[in-house]
Amino acid sequence: MSSTTELPSAPAPNFGFSVTHQKVELDIDLLARRLKGKTEITISPHSKELRSVRLNCRQCDVKRITVNGRACPNVVYEEPYSKATLPWEAGVHQHHMLRKKIEPQLKSPPEEELIINLPKSIKIDDLSPFSVEATALAGARLSVGLKDENLGEFQSARTAIEPDRRCTPVTVVIEFAIPHIRDGMNFVGWQEEDLRYPHAYSKSFSVPGGACCIFPCVDDLSARCTWEISIKCPKTIGDAFSGPQPSSVNGLGGLPNGVHKDTPNPPMDPFCSNMNAEDLALELAVICTGDLTDEVDDHVVRGKKTSTFFCGTPLSAQQIGFSIGPFEHVDLAEFREGVEDDKLGQNAVPLHGFCLPGRVEEVRNTCLLMAKAIDFFTLEYGSYPFSNYKLCFVDDVFPETIHTGFLTICSNNLLFSADVIEPLERVSRQMVHALASQWMGVSVIPKERTDTWVVVGITYFMTDAFLRKLFGRNDYGFRQKQAADRVVELDVGRPSIHDTGAFIGLDPFEAKFLELKAPLVLSILDRRFTKTGSASGLSRIISRVFLNAKVGDLGNGAISTAYFIKTCEKLGHAKLDSFFAQWVHGAGCPRFEIGQRFNKKKNVVEISIVQRQAEPPERDLEKDTFMRDVKEEMNNVYAGAVQPVFTGPMTICIHEADGSPYEHLIEIKEAVTRVEILYNTKYKRLKRSKRQKERIATAGGAEYNADGNDDVLLYCLGDVLQSEEEMQQWRLAEWPKDTEDEMNQEAYEWIRVDSNFEWICKLSMNMPGYMYLSQLQQDKDVVAQLESVQYMAAQNEHALIATILMRTLMDTRYFHGIRTTAAAALAKHAKEGDMDWLGLFQLEKAFQHFFCYNDSPIPRPNDFSDRAAYFVKCAIPRAIAKVRDHRGRSPIRARMFLLDKLKFNDNSDNQFSDGHYLATLMEALSEAMASIPSPSQDMDADFSFDENDGDDIRFHNSCLEELDRYRRTDEWLPSYHNILSRTALDCTRILSTAGVIDTNPSHLIQYTRDGTADDLRLCAFSNLFDMGVSKNDAVLRWFLYAMGTDPSSYFRSYAFRLLGRILASIAIGQEPNSSRMVQQQNDGLIIEQEASTEMRKADLERRTTVIGALTALKAEVQDKETLKKGLWTAITSPTLSFPEIKELLDLCQQLYDPESSMVVKLRYPQYWQCKKVGKGKLHFSHTDRVRTTPMPKRLRPSLPAPPAPTLQTRLPSPSMPKIKSEGSGGSEAMPPPPQGRKPLFKPPRRPSDGEQGSVKPSPMTETRPATPTTDGEKPKLKIKLKIGPPKSALAGGK
């Protein structure tokens, strides 16, 4: 495997022309999910030799095309979605045949579907620079800022139009219709079973191939132009359901939009009976990219209106979005403070919110900070690139935010009311990021896919900068440290962030990793700029990028890595080649092992820094990441080049005995760095005993006299519970005498490496524990405090460590993240034996102190007005749930604690919802219960329960009843996003897989029905498959059907991930078994069967390598017909889009061998039966009996020679036919058969299905061969039958 990343080939598109302006007219029939439209594309040819225009166009029925007003008959177009199926009964083994048919649409970028060959009468000439067209073209190109390869990257828009933009423009007009919108738009609430407010919106166009599903265009991010968009739709919901009616104005009539005369819309849809008159009268609003310039009623069709929008800022087709629905308007600018309004003046950006009826207050609460955010960005980074900003909240959208020009389409899942406090930080970050994307991501785009890291990094850097101002430095530092630790953990064997942009659409993890590391890289760059004297840091550079894009110095508004580096070096006055080579083009993160000691003789602190790079570990595959590993293996995503040594400045801060921090800047240049830092302070280190005496004296009202002592006494954090009585009550420990002696001998309090957080790294330091304690208590930086708590959490259980963590938890001056981390670490010190459940006792007492009545375990009524206290209240039960005894079981007191808090919860006087808190308690209780077997089973196998302690069947049932009570409560009083029902399903899965309860899968299947909330459905499916129900063919068939046919893209996207987890559990051998209970891990007999060497090797490869896991998975699913049929049904479903089809085809490629075969079905022949009807009629028909074997050959009976012809002439018989034989040698009349011989009957032909006929019997004559041919030619036989005698014969008979 190569050590470098292999980038997929994606040549830059060369269209031969540029689009300067596009006008789109859409007439949308919301109820029928169809539209008809017209688009006018003005292109500027790059040369006079342009003879064809290639455009992206999907699912459209092209009606008419004109070029410069002239009809264009020479057009090549085949609707791509019509090829997304095989015309015979195929299966998963023919996946390669289907892929070959739609391969042009699966490429990235996809091939153009519509090819317009320009008529010969269209001539492209050079454009005079003084003509009107040239002036208009220059104005259109001014804001785009095109780039010429020969003149370099940095040039103005004026010079960009000089070399190759002098040709006369060409106008292409396309009239089209979409009979059924399959992709590009989402329709919600238009089906009879969907009771939500009807609305529709454009889907995410983050990848090429989305925008062209609505109108023909150049579906490329770099193809940017100005836009004029007109959307015609019904005026009200009632008009949409009743269908358009012809207007009586001037006697004009009209037809329903996009409907032929033979298929008119019904007068009123039956669904309207479920809606009241008030709902039907709700007016439909159109929210679209651009400024609303006109909105008029349709004069032809009554009940329709047309809204027109104009966008003068060049955007690509992928950045155009719109939504239609009964939206209510919220003026978000009213939350702007007066001071900021005066400061901005005319630069204050109008801010609008749109939501479905009844959700105005949620929009106000969710978007409360948006006015403040847009003002912050405007002052910090430059003016807003558009004239206004709109937020529209809709259902079923995926991803949760769609970034388009002027407009962000958001999911209703982001909305939360004022009484829900849990999602505040998460949702606020998403909303602010959506706003920042208007500057970087919409207005400024990446030049190449590998430049995506610049856009992602700057966007999230701007977001974090505002959130730091909003939530404070502690919250910002805490989250930065957590993100850095996560990057160090993930960035092993990964490509660089520069190369990751090429695979941004491969798997959701790629985008998440980029969103995690890219802003961190810019953060450490900002700190290095700030340290060197640049006061504004990276903010100045970002604002310069936006300014250059606005004035046209940034070609086409596309930023590249080279441009960003050059701008940073120019404004930062420093060479940054090594920095970007290590953190952007390089992969991995350094790990430092630091040693320190004080040299008394030299009076210096000797520090050694050893740098190591992490090697990719041999890890077991996990079902949550298995599909990502498979995709990366398929697409050759390999580890990037790891830097042998990361270099750069590092700050070391020594807190000496006087309490003053002394910073020292060193330069890391080699793998091993040794430095000597001069010591400055003459004081001794702080004495713990002196400090404690002062606390005791202060508590007793006396004054401690420290005269004569040279100790420097400091007040610090964590100095709670200091009295002797409190220490006894809380079972706290003090430092032993020998440790205090060591502390007194130390020359400094603590040393902190990388104190300015300029590295994304992992630090290991041989510093004593009491120095980490000093850092925890005296360092004001939340990152230093978190490092200390992490060090304490990694130590073995000890009473002194528990004391430090307990005091950290009890001190309310700490940031709530530090306190919750300390609470989680305390669970490790809840051990029996010498520890005597110390950690559990302290956690219980802390909860009782903060949230219960005095000397009572009964909790007080909830009060979530203090957010920090709320997080601590949730953290303590989570920590108690992890307490285990020596057998790995949760003690009865821990489970009783959790049950009591759940049972006696009181939220009657609380202004906030307790849904998330209850969900935390439910999950904690189920996790604790899962550690023990069911009481009935354990009683039979091991008499370990003590009925006096209450750990019996009654307690067990009481816990289950309490969990089920909240599930039933949520059915009547739904919680936020049904969190209680989802948590109850999770609890059922936890207890069932642990063997604690027996669960009927039908209890969970009822939550998977259509009409249930998507989050609840997905939760039910996920828990069912985690319980091993994927082996049930009926459940698997239902899931695959729902995945392929559900109209919600949100549901389908998460269903795809769930399918990957199902297959991953089979591949790595972790598929749960729902038919047996989990065997007891202790006190049970375990029989192990010796496996062969080959079996052990195959099992090891299955668990550790992707190839081995895929081989095992392929063998497992070969005979699963339900999976085969379900996958193929989903692939050929008319609901899925091309990206979804590609994902399933890639999956089939890994699971099934291709077979180039076609199944042909032939029906067995059926026997005939004949019935005599009467009056000379016979009735022939098929029987149910079929013939499965061929009939034996029947010998033809030999016939005697016909008699010689006589000279007597007579009239032919009335029932005799005339037969003429024509051969190559001529023709002769054939005589009739001899008299008295019964004619032979030829069997009638087999009629088609359902065909029955009655024929009149008529005598047939036996024919003899025609005259033999001499040239080898086949004889021609012509037979004419005349039934009945001639008239003359009949007349003569009379």
Short mmCIF file of C-alpha atoms in Angstrom, two decimals, residues 335-337 340 351 368-377 466 469-470:
data_model
loop_
_atom_site.label_atom_id
_atom_site.label_comp_id
_atom_site.label_asym_id
_atom_site.label_seq_id
_atom_site.Cartn_x
_atom_site.Cartn_y
_atom_site.Cartn_z
CA PHE A 335 -33.18 41.64 17.80
CA ARG A 336 -30.42 44.01 16.72
CA GLU A 337 -29.38 46.29 19.54
CA GLU A 340 -25.02 48.20 16.82
CA LEU A 351 -32.54 39.67 8.26
CA LEU A 368 -32.00 35.12 18.59
CA LEU A 369 -28.27 35.55 18.03
CA MET A 370 -28.30 35.87 14.22
CA ALA A 371 -28.56 39.67 14.16
CA LYS A 372 -25.64 39.93 16.55
CA ALA A 373 -23.66 37.43 14.49
CA ILE A 374 -24.16 39.17 11.15
CA ASP A 375 -23.18 42.52 12.68
CA PHE A 376 -20.05 40.95 14.19
CA PHE A 377 -19.02 39.45 10.84
CA PHE A 466 -18.19 34.79 17.26
CA LYS A 469 -17.53 36.37 22.14
CA LEU A 470 -20.99 34.95 22.84
#
